[in-house]
Amino acid sequence: MDKKELGDFLRNRRERLQPVDVGLPSGARRRTPGLRREEVAVLAHISIEYYTRLEQGRAPRPSSEVLAGISDALLLTEAESAHLHELAGTARKKDAVHDRTVRASMTALIERLPGAVGFVLSAAFEVLAWNSLATAVLGDLAAATPAERNLARRAFLPEVARRTGAEVADMTEFRHHVVAQLRTAAVRYPTDPLVQDLVAELRAGSADFARLWERHDVQARPVITKTFRHPGVGSITVDCDTLLLPDRDQQLVLYTAVPGSRDAESLELLRMVVSGSLTGS
């Protein structure tokens, strides 16, 4: 149970709500944002003292029933409620470290998709496996270090992005997505040095990451499209689809373009260039 993170998360979500959101009268002008602690306690059917101690990081582990009541009181989404249970230590824990091994079938699958950029991401946003078209869009992944293959570092640390050569036009949505996913990973793997050190590095090295981290978001809007600036073919806008691989806590990511579009033609040109370089033609 991470008492400090649990308290911070509860306070953050409480301060985001207004009385009208939960069917309470606004009343007199409030000195602090959001709901009062006593209002959350009443809505969750628990004592004010116990809820206050939870926010202060002084309470014993709450039961699943108490967490369910708090989730309802704070209008948490399914993802936020699951995160709350993780913080409280009532959810099923995964392995001590996240899995970085990729199933051979996944590697074979992305290689059989020559018209799509395909790669597998770890829970810590490291690209673990990729096809040739991914190399054309994301840079020379084989030559990159594990740190440079990490999309979270590319999103928030300019020096890493410059070394990789891959440039994305608008990172706002993706950055929100990265922070939300990493916050979940940090709770799921509290003793994994790769995850914890990455979060610490990004918090220290990026003011944007530190600001977003304090929001305690665990569910971001999915990144639907992404535009790359490629030195050879110019801007390419692709559709982004992510398939979860729950057995290893990984993601299969596919970038595709609308058939017949200029973006699709650009991807096809890159595919031909990569194929030509591989065959020596």
mmCIF file of C-alpha atoms in Angstrom:
data_model
loop_
_atom_site.group_PDB
_atom_site.id
_atom_site.type_symbol
_atom_site.label_atom_id
_atom_site.label_comp_id
_atom_site.label_asym_id
_atom_site.label_seq_id
_atom_site.Cartn_x
_atom_site.Cartn_y
_atom_site.Cartn_z
ATOM 1 C CA MET A 1 0.000 0.000 0.000
ATOM 2 C CA ASP A 2 1.450 3.326 -1.102
ATOM 3 C CA LYS A 3 -0.116 5.609 1.490
ATOM 4 C CA LYS A 4 1.305 8.872 0.161
ATOM 5 C CA GLU A 5 0.324 8.237 -3.464
ATOM 6 C CA LEU A 6 -3.090 7.017 -2.331
ATOM 7 C CA GLY A 7 -3.673 10.199 -0.329
ATOM 8 C CA ASP A 8 -2.444 12.423 -3.152
ATOM 9 C CA PHE A 9 -4.682 10.667 -5.664
ATOM 10 C CA LEU A 10 -7.782 10.968 -3.446
ATOM 11 C CA ARG A 11 -7.147 14.658 -2.767
ATOM 12 C CA ASN A 12 -6.520 15.361 -6.456
ATOM 13 C CA ARG A 13 -9.770 13.718 -7.512
ATOM 14 C CA ARG A 14 -11.770 15.318 -4.697
ATOM 15 C CA GLU A 15 -10.575 18.792 -5.672
ATOM 16 C CA ARG A 16 -11.658 18.236 -9.278
ATOM 17 C CA LEU A 17 -15.308 17.774 -8.339
ATOM 18 C CA GLN A 18 -17.915 20.412 -7.611
ATOM 19 C CA PRO A 19 -20.972 19.847 -5.377
ATOM 20 C CA VAL A 20 -23.282 20.006 -8.390
ATOM 21 C CA ASP A 21 -21.364 17.068 -9.938
ATOM 22 C CA VAL A 22 -22.548 14.755 -7.143
ATOM 23 C CA GLY A 23 -25.996 16.231 -6.589
ATOM 24 C CA LEU A 24 -25.129 18.496 -3.629
ATOM 25 C CA PRO A 25 -26.087 22.168 -3.270
ATOM 26 C CA SER A 26 -23.272 24.636 -3.851
ATOM 27 C CA GLY A 27 -24.007 26.566 -0.658
ATOM 28 C CA ALA A 28 -21.797 29.387 0.508
ATOM 29 C CA ARG A 29 -18.595 30.345 -1.237
ATOM 30 C CA ARG A 30 -15.859 27.800 -0.621
ATOM 31 C CA ARG A 31 -12.343 28.595 0.485
ATOM 32 C CA THR A 32 -10.838 25.516 -1.172
ATOM 33 C CA PRO A 33 -11.483 23.904 -4.594
ATOM 34 C CA GLY A 34 -13.668 20.869 -5.039
ATOM 35 C CA LEU A 35 -15.649 18.857 -2.541
ATOM 36 C CA ARG A 36 -15.026 18.914 1.184
ATOM 37 C CA ARG A 37 -13.637 15.798 2.841
ATOM 38 C CA GLU A 38 -16.772 15.392 4.930
ATOM 39 C CA GLU A 39 -18.897 15.421 1.763
ATOM 40 C CA VAL A 40 -16.853 12.603 0.210
ATOM 41 C CA ALA A 41 -17.052 10.630 3.443
ATOM 42 C CA VAL A 42 -20.841 10.943 3.582
ATOM 43 C CA LEU A 43 -21.195 9.941 -0.074
ATOM 44 C CA ALA A 44 -18.868 6.957 0.454
ATOM 45 C CA HIS A 45 -20.663 5.897 3.678
ATOM 46 C CA ILE A 46 -17.510 6.006 5.796
ATOM 47 C CA SER A 47 -16.462 8.139 8.761
ATOM 48 C CA ILE A 48 -15.038 11.600 8.165
ATOM 49 C CA GLU A 49 -12.095 10.794 10.433
ATOM 50 C CA TYR A 50 -11.158 7.676 8.451
ATOM 51 C CA TYR A 51 -11.388 9.402 5.072
ATOM 52 C CA THR A 52 -9.294 12.312 6.376
ATOM 53 C CA ARG A 53 -6.627 9.899 7.579
ATOM 54 C CA LEU A 54 -6.633 8.202 4.168
ATOM 55 C CA GLU A 55 -5.870 11.509 2.442
ATOM 56 C CA GLN A 56 -3.183 12.243 5.009
ATOM 57 C CA GLY A 57 -1.515 8.863 4.504
ATOM 58 C CA ARG A 58 -2.168 7.749 8.086
ATOM 59 C CA ALA A 59 -4.953 5.191 7.716
ATOM 60 C CA PRO A 60 -4.675 1.388 7.604
ATOM 61 C CA ARG A 61 -5.431 -0.394 4.353
ATOM 62 C CA PRO A 62 -9.057 0.124 3.296
ATOM 63 C CA SER A 63 -11.221 -2.800 2.320
ATOM 64 C CA SER A 64 -12.431 -3.371 -1.219
ATOM 65 C CA GLU A 65 -15.919 -2.305 -0.102
ATOM 66 C CA VAL A 66 -14.607 1.002 1.257
ATOM 67 C CA LEU A 67 -12.663 1.617 -1.957
ATOM 68 C CA ALA A 68 -15.766 0.884 -4.009
ATOM 69 C CA GLY A 69 -17.703 3.470 -1.990
ATOM 70 C CA ILE A 70 -14.973 6.058 -2.440
ATOM 71 C CA SER A 71 -14.809 5.316 -6.174
ATOM 72 C CA ASP A 72 -18.528 5.957 -6.493
ATOM 73 C CA ALA A 73 -18.336 9.108 -4.372
ATOM 74 C CA LEU A 74 -15.528 10.569 -6.475
ATOM 75 C CA LEU A 75 -17.119 9.481 -9.778
ATOM 76 C CA LEU A 76 -13.976 7.580 -10.750
ATOM 77 C CA THR A 77 -13.754 5.945 -14.146
ATOM 78 C CA GLU A 78 -13.114 2.213 -14.405
ATOM 79 C CA ALA A 79 -9.404 2.856 -15.007
ATOM 80 C CA GLU A 80 -9.184 5.290 -12.067
ATOM 81 C CA SER A 81 -10.989 2.851 -9.774
ATOM 82 C CA ALA A 82 -8.563 0.080 -10.753
ATOM 83 C CA HIS A 83 -5.677 2.468 -10.061
ATOM 84 C CA LEU A 84 -7.124 3.235 -6.618
ATOM 85 C CA HIS A 85 -7.196 -0.482 -5.798
ATOM 86 C CA GLU A 86 -3.618 -0.840 -7.015
ATOM 87 C CA LEU A 87 -2.501 2.008 -4.755
ATOM 88 C CA ALA A 88 -4.279 0.475 -1.784
ATOM 89 C CA GLY A 89 -2.688 -2.906 -2.421
ATOM 90 C CA THR A 90 -5.992 -4.722 -2.855
ATOM 91 C CA ALA A 91 -5.522 -5.505 -6.549
ATOM 92 C CA ARG A 92 -3.701 -8.567 -7.807
ATOM 93 C CA LYS A 93 -0.028 -7.708 -8.104
ATOM 94 C CA LYS A 94 1.936 -8.607 -11.189
ATOM 95 C CA ASP A 95 5.580 -9.621 -11.349
ATOM 96 C CA ALA A 96 8.223 -7.524 -9.618
ATOM 97 C CA VAL A 97 9.598 -6.356 -12.988
ATOM 98 C CA HIS A 98 7.816 -5.757 -16.262
ATOM 99 C CA ASP A 99 8.229 -8.297 -19.044
ATOM 100 C CA ARG A 100 10.536 -7.229 -21.885
ATOM 101 C CA THR A 101 10.455 -10.503 -23.834
ATOM 102 C CA VAL A 102 8.336 -10.555 -26.979
ATOM 103 C CA ARG A 103 6.459 -13.597 -28.220
ATOM 104 C CA ALA A 104 7.878 -14.924 -31.479
ATOM 105 C CA SER A 105 4.382 -14.853 -32.949
ATOM 106 C CA MET A 106 4.194 -11.073 -32.385
ATOM 107 C CA THR A 107 7.508 -10.517 -34.138
ATOM 108 C CA ALA A 108 6.341 -12.656 -37.059
ATOM 109 C CA LEU A 109 3.018 -10.818 -37.193
ATOM 110 C CA ILE A 110 4.476 -7.330 -37.552
ATOM 111 C CA GLU A 111 6.880 -8.576 -40.229
ATOM 112 C CA ARG A 112 3.874 -9.847 -42.217
ATOM 113 C CA LEU A 113 2.401 -6.316 -42.299
ATOM 114 C CA PRO A 114 4.652 -4.600 -44.864
ATOM 115 C CA GLY A 115 2.233 -1.715 -45.450
ATOM 116 C CA ALA A 116 1.966 -0.780 -41.771
ATOM 117 C CA VAL A 117 4.413 0.503 -39.214
ATOM 118 C CA GLY A 118 4.356 -2.162 -36.511
ATOM 119 C CA PHE A 119 6.132 -2.414 -33.185
ATOM 120 C CA VAL A 120 5.729 -3.811 -29.659
ATOM 121 C CA LEU A 121 5.993 -1.543 -26.623
ATOM 122 C CA SER A 122 6.846 -2.544 -23.077
ATOM 123 C CA ALA A 123 4.953 -1.226 -20.058
ATOM 124 C CA ALA A 124 7.737 1.370 -19.785
ATOM 125 C CA PHE A 125 7.389 2.502 -23.444
ATOM 126 C CA GLU A 126 10.525 0.813 -24.762
ATOM 127 C CA VAL A 127 10.221 -0.420 -28.342
ATOM 128 C CA LEU A 128 11.010 -4.127 -28.004
ATOM 129 C CA ALA A 129 10.353 -5.405 -31.533
ATOM 130 C CA TRP A 130 9.645 -3.666 -34.832
ATOM 131 C CA ASN A 131 9.330 -4.175 -38.563
ATOM 132 C CA SER A 132 11.357 -2.497 -41.293
ATOM 133 C CA LEU A 133 8.801 0.227 -41.950
ATOM 134 C CA ALA A 134 8.950 1.205 -38.276
ATOM 135 C CA THR A 135 12.671 1.796 -38.736
ATOM 136 C CA ALA A 136 11.936 4.067 -41.703
ATOM 137 C CA VAL A 137 9.549 6.195 -39.640
ATOM 138 C CA LEU A 138 11.035 6.031 -36.133
ATOM 139 C CA GLY A 139 14.722 6.009 -37.050
ATOM 140 C CA ASP A 140 17.350 3.292 -36.858
ATOM 141 C CA LEU A 141 15.996 1.368 -33.885
ATOM 142 C CA ALA A 142 18.588 -1.388 -34.219
ATOM 143 C CA ALA A 143 21.429 1.094 -33.797
ATOM 144 C CA ALA A 144 19.720 2.942 -30.937
ATOM 145 C CA THR A 145 20.395 2.212 -27.277
ATOM 146 C CA PRO A 146 17.503 0.941 -25.112
ATOM 147 C CA ALA A 147 17.224 4.464 -23.676
ATOM 148 C CA GLU A 148 16.908 5.920 -27.188
ATOM 149 C CA ARG A 149 14.300 3.301 -28.126
ATOM 150 C CA ASN A 150 12.114 4.524 -25.270
ATOM 151 C CA LEU A 151 9.226 6.601 -26.638
ATOM 152 C CA ALA A 152 8.632 8.296 -23.276
ATOM 153 C CA ARG A 153 12.159 9.711 -23.327
ATOM 154 C CA ARG A 154 11.697 10.767 -26.950
ATOM 155 C CA ALA A 155 8.475 12.561 -26.024
ATOM 156 C CA PHE A 156 9.864 14.552 -23.099
ATOM 157 C CA LEU A 157 13.659 14.784 -23.423
ATOM 158 C CA PRO A 158 14.723 16.913 -26.435
ATOM 159 C CA GLU A 159 18.301 15.604 -26.438
ATOM 160 C CA VAL A 160 17.047 12.032 -26.895
ATOM 161 C CA ALA A 161 14.626 13.079 -29.640
ATOM 162 C CA ARG A 162 17.443 14.840 -31.509
ATOM 163 C CA ARG A 163 19.687 11.779 -31.394
ATOM 164 C CA THR A 164 16.979 9.500 -32.788
ATOM 165 C CA GLY A 165 16.068 11.772 -35.706
ATOM 166 C CA ALA A 166 12.331 11.009 -35.512
ATOM 167 C CA GLU A 167 10.219 14.165 -35.240
ATOM 168 C CA VAL A 168 6.515 14.316 -34.373
ATOM 169 C CA ALA A 169 4.550 17.459 -35.207
ATOM 170 C CA ASP A 170 2.269 17.598 -32.145
ATOM 171 C CA MET A 171 3.163 15.637 -29.002
ATOM 172 C CA THR A 172 0.457 16.999 -26.673
ATOM 173 C CA GLU A 173 -1.934 14.032 -26.766
ATOM 174 C CA PHE A 174 0.842 11.473 -26.792
ATOM 175 C CA ARG A 175 2.536 13.076 -23.787
ATOM 176 C CA HIS A 176 -0.704 12.866 -21.800
ATOM 177 C CA HIS A 177 -1.000 9.224 -22.839
ATOM 178 C CA VAL A 178 2.580 8.451 -21.773
ATOM 179 C CA VAL A 179 2.211 10.010 -18.327
ATOM 180 C CA ALA A 180 -1.070 8.236 -17.639
ATOM 181 C CA GLN A 181 0.333 4.870 -18.678
ATOM 182 C CA LEU A 182 3.568 5.337 -16.734
ATOM 183 C CA ARG A 183 1.691 6.268 -13.573
ATOM 184 C CA THR A 184 -0.158 2.967 -13.816
ATOM 185 C CA ALA A 185 3.090 1.095 -14.481
ATOM 186 C CA ALA A 186 4.813 2.772 -11.529
ATOM 187 C CA VAL A 187 2.132 1.462 -9.184
ATOM 188 C CA ARG A 188 2.036 -1.964 -10.793
ATOM 189 C CA TYR A 189 5.823 -2.390 -10.604
ATOM 190 C CA PRO A 190 6.877 -0.482 -7.469
ATOM 191 C CA THR A 191 10.244 -2.303 -7.187
ATOM 192 C CA ASP A 192 11.161 -2.381 -10.889
ATOM 193 C CA PRO A 193 14.224 -0.130 -11.279
ATOM 194 C CA LEU A 194 13.665 0.361 -15.013
ATOM 195 C CA VAL A 195 10.202 1.798 -14.393
ATOM 196 C CA GLN A 196 10.987 3.776 -11.249
ATOM 197 C CA ASP A 197 14.259 5.214 -12.598
ATOM 198 C CA LEU A 198 12.536 6.244 -15.835
ATOM 199 C CA VAL A 199 9.847 8.149 -13.942
ATOM 200 C CA ALA A 200 12.471 9.836 -11.739
ATOM 201 C CA GLU A 201 14.549 10.777 -14.798
ATOM 202 C CA LEU A 202 11.569 12.290 -16.606
ATOM 203 C CA ARG A 203 10.339 14.187 -13.550
ATOM 204 C CA ALA A 204 13.799 15.694 -13.090
ATOM 205 C CA GLY A 205 14.479 16.345 -16.778
ATOM 206 C CA SER A 206 11.142 17.655 -18.054
ATOM 207 C CA ALA A 207 8.977 20.373 -16.517
ATOM 208 C CA ASP A 208 6.101 19.224 -18.756
ATOM 209 C CA PHE A 209 6.334 15.681 -17.445
ATOM 210 C CA ALA A 210 6.512 16.869 -13.835
ATOM 211 C CA ARG A 211 3.435 19.066 -14.348
ATOM 212 C CA LEU A 212 1.406 16.282 -15.957
ATOM 213 C CA TRP A 213 2.564 13.787 -13.333
ATOM 214 C CA GLU A 214 1.020 15.916 -10.574
ATOM 215 C CA ARG A 215 -2.382 15.607 -12.263
ATOM 216 C CA HIS A 216 -2.538 11.930 -11.253
ATOM 217 C CA ASP A 217 -4.234 10.992 -14.535
ATOM 218 C CA VAL A 218 -4.406 7.263 -15.215
ATOM 219 C CA GLN A 219 -6.652 7.350 -18.267
ATOM 220 C CA ALA A 220 -5.843 9.564 -21.213
ATOM 221 C CA ARG A 221 -7.703 9.948 -24.480
ATOM 222 C CA PRO A 222 -6.221 7.459 -26.932
ATOM 223 C CA VAL A 223 -3.902 8.894 -29.560
ATOM 224 C CA ILE A 224 -5.937 8.500 -32.749
ATOM 225 C CA THR A 225 -3.590 10.103 -35.283
ATOM 226 C CA LYS A 226 0.029 11.197 -35.320
ATOM 227 C CA THR A 227 1.964 13.334 -37.801
ATOM 228 C CA PHE A 228 5.658 12.676 -38.426
ATOM 229 C CA ARG A 229 8.046 15.038 -40.169
ATOM 230 C CA HIS A 230 10.224 12.781 -42.303
ATOM 231 C CA PRO A 231 13.318 14.229 -44.015
ATOM 232 C CA GLY A 232 12.737 12.136 -47.131
ATOM 233 C CA VAL A 233 9.010 12.372 -47.811
ATOM 234 C CA GLY A 234 7.822 15.293 -45.677
ATOM 235 C CA SER A 235 4.880 15.143 -43.285
ATOM 236 C CA ILE A 236 3.053 11.822 -42.858
ATOM 237 C CA THR A 237 -0.179 11.579 -40.867
ATOM 238 C CA VAL A 238 -1.029 8.067 -39.734
ATOM 239 C CA ASP A 239 -3.843 6.394 -37.826
ATOM 240 C CA CYS A 240 -2.639 4.855 -34.568
ATOM 241 C CA ASP A 241 -4.128 1.600 -33.318
ATOM 242 C CA THR A 242 -3.006 -0.100 -30.115
ATOM 243 C CA LEU A 243 -3.752 -3.681 -29.166
ATOM 244 C CA LEU A 244 -3.115 -4.732 -25.572
ATOM 245 C CA LEU A 245 -1.107 -7.903 -24.933
ATOM 246 C CA PRO A 246 -2.207 -8.540 -21.339
ATOM 247 C CA ASP A 247 -0.210 -11.720 -20.735
ATOM 248 C CA ARG A 248 3.022 -9.669 -20.869
ATOM 249 C CA ASP A 249 1.633 -6.209 -20.157
ATOM 250 C CA GLN A 250 2.763 -4.989 -23.581
ATOM 251 C CA GLN A 251 1.181 -3.151 -26.501
ATOM 252 C CA LEU A 252 1.163 -3.906 -30.203
ATOM 253 C CA VAL A 253 1.122 -0.554 -32.020
ATOM 254 C CA LEU A 254 0.208 -0.149 -35.685
ATOM 255 C CA TYR A 255 0.467 3.001 -37.807
ATOM 256 C CA THR A 256 -1.492 2.980 -41.063
ATOM 257 C CA ALA A 257 -2.648 5.582 -43.590
ATOM 258 C CA VAL A 258 -5.941 5.990 -45.431
ATOM 259 C CA PRO A 259 -5.725 4.015 -48.699
ATOM 260 C CA GLY A 260 -5.205 6.249 -51.726
ATOM 261 C CA SER A 261 -4.130 9.233 -49.648
ATOM 262 C CA ARG A 262 -0.866 11.115 -50.022
ATOM 263 C CA ASP A 263 0.126 9.706 -46.635
ATOM 264 C CA ALA A 264 -0.404 6.169 -47.896
ATOM 265 C CA GLU A 265 1.735 6.963 -50.946
ATOM 266 C CA SER A 266 4.471 8.298 -48.662
ATOM 267 C CA LEU A 267 4.393 5.141 -46.547
ATOM 268 C CA GLU A 268 4.566 3.015 -49.672
ATOM 269 C CA LEU A 269 7.556 5.023 -50.888
ATOM 270 C CA LEU A 270 9.316 4.449 -47.579
ATOM 271 C CA ARG A 271 8.487 0.753 -47.753
ATOM 272 C CA MET A 272 10.032 0.529 -51.225
ATOM 273 C CA VAL A 273 13.148 2.380 -50.091
ATOM 274 C CA VAL A 274 13.581 0.120 -47.066
ATOM 275 C CA SER A 275 12.957 -3.021 -49.134
ATOM 276 C CA GLY A 276 15.442 -1.851 -51.729
ATOM 277 C CA SER A 277 18.126 -1.199 -49.128
ATOM 278 C CA LEU A 278 17.549 -4.607 -47.585
ATOM 279 C CA THR A 279 17.848 -6.446 -50.901
ATOM 280 C CA GLY A 280 20.705 -4.302 -52.183
ATOM 281 C CA SER A 281 18.742 -3.180 -55.262
#
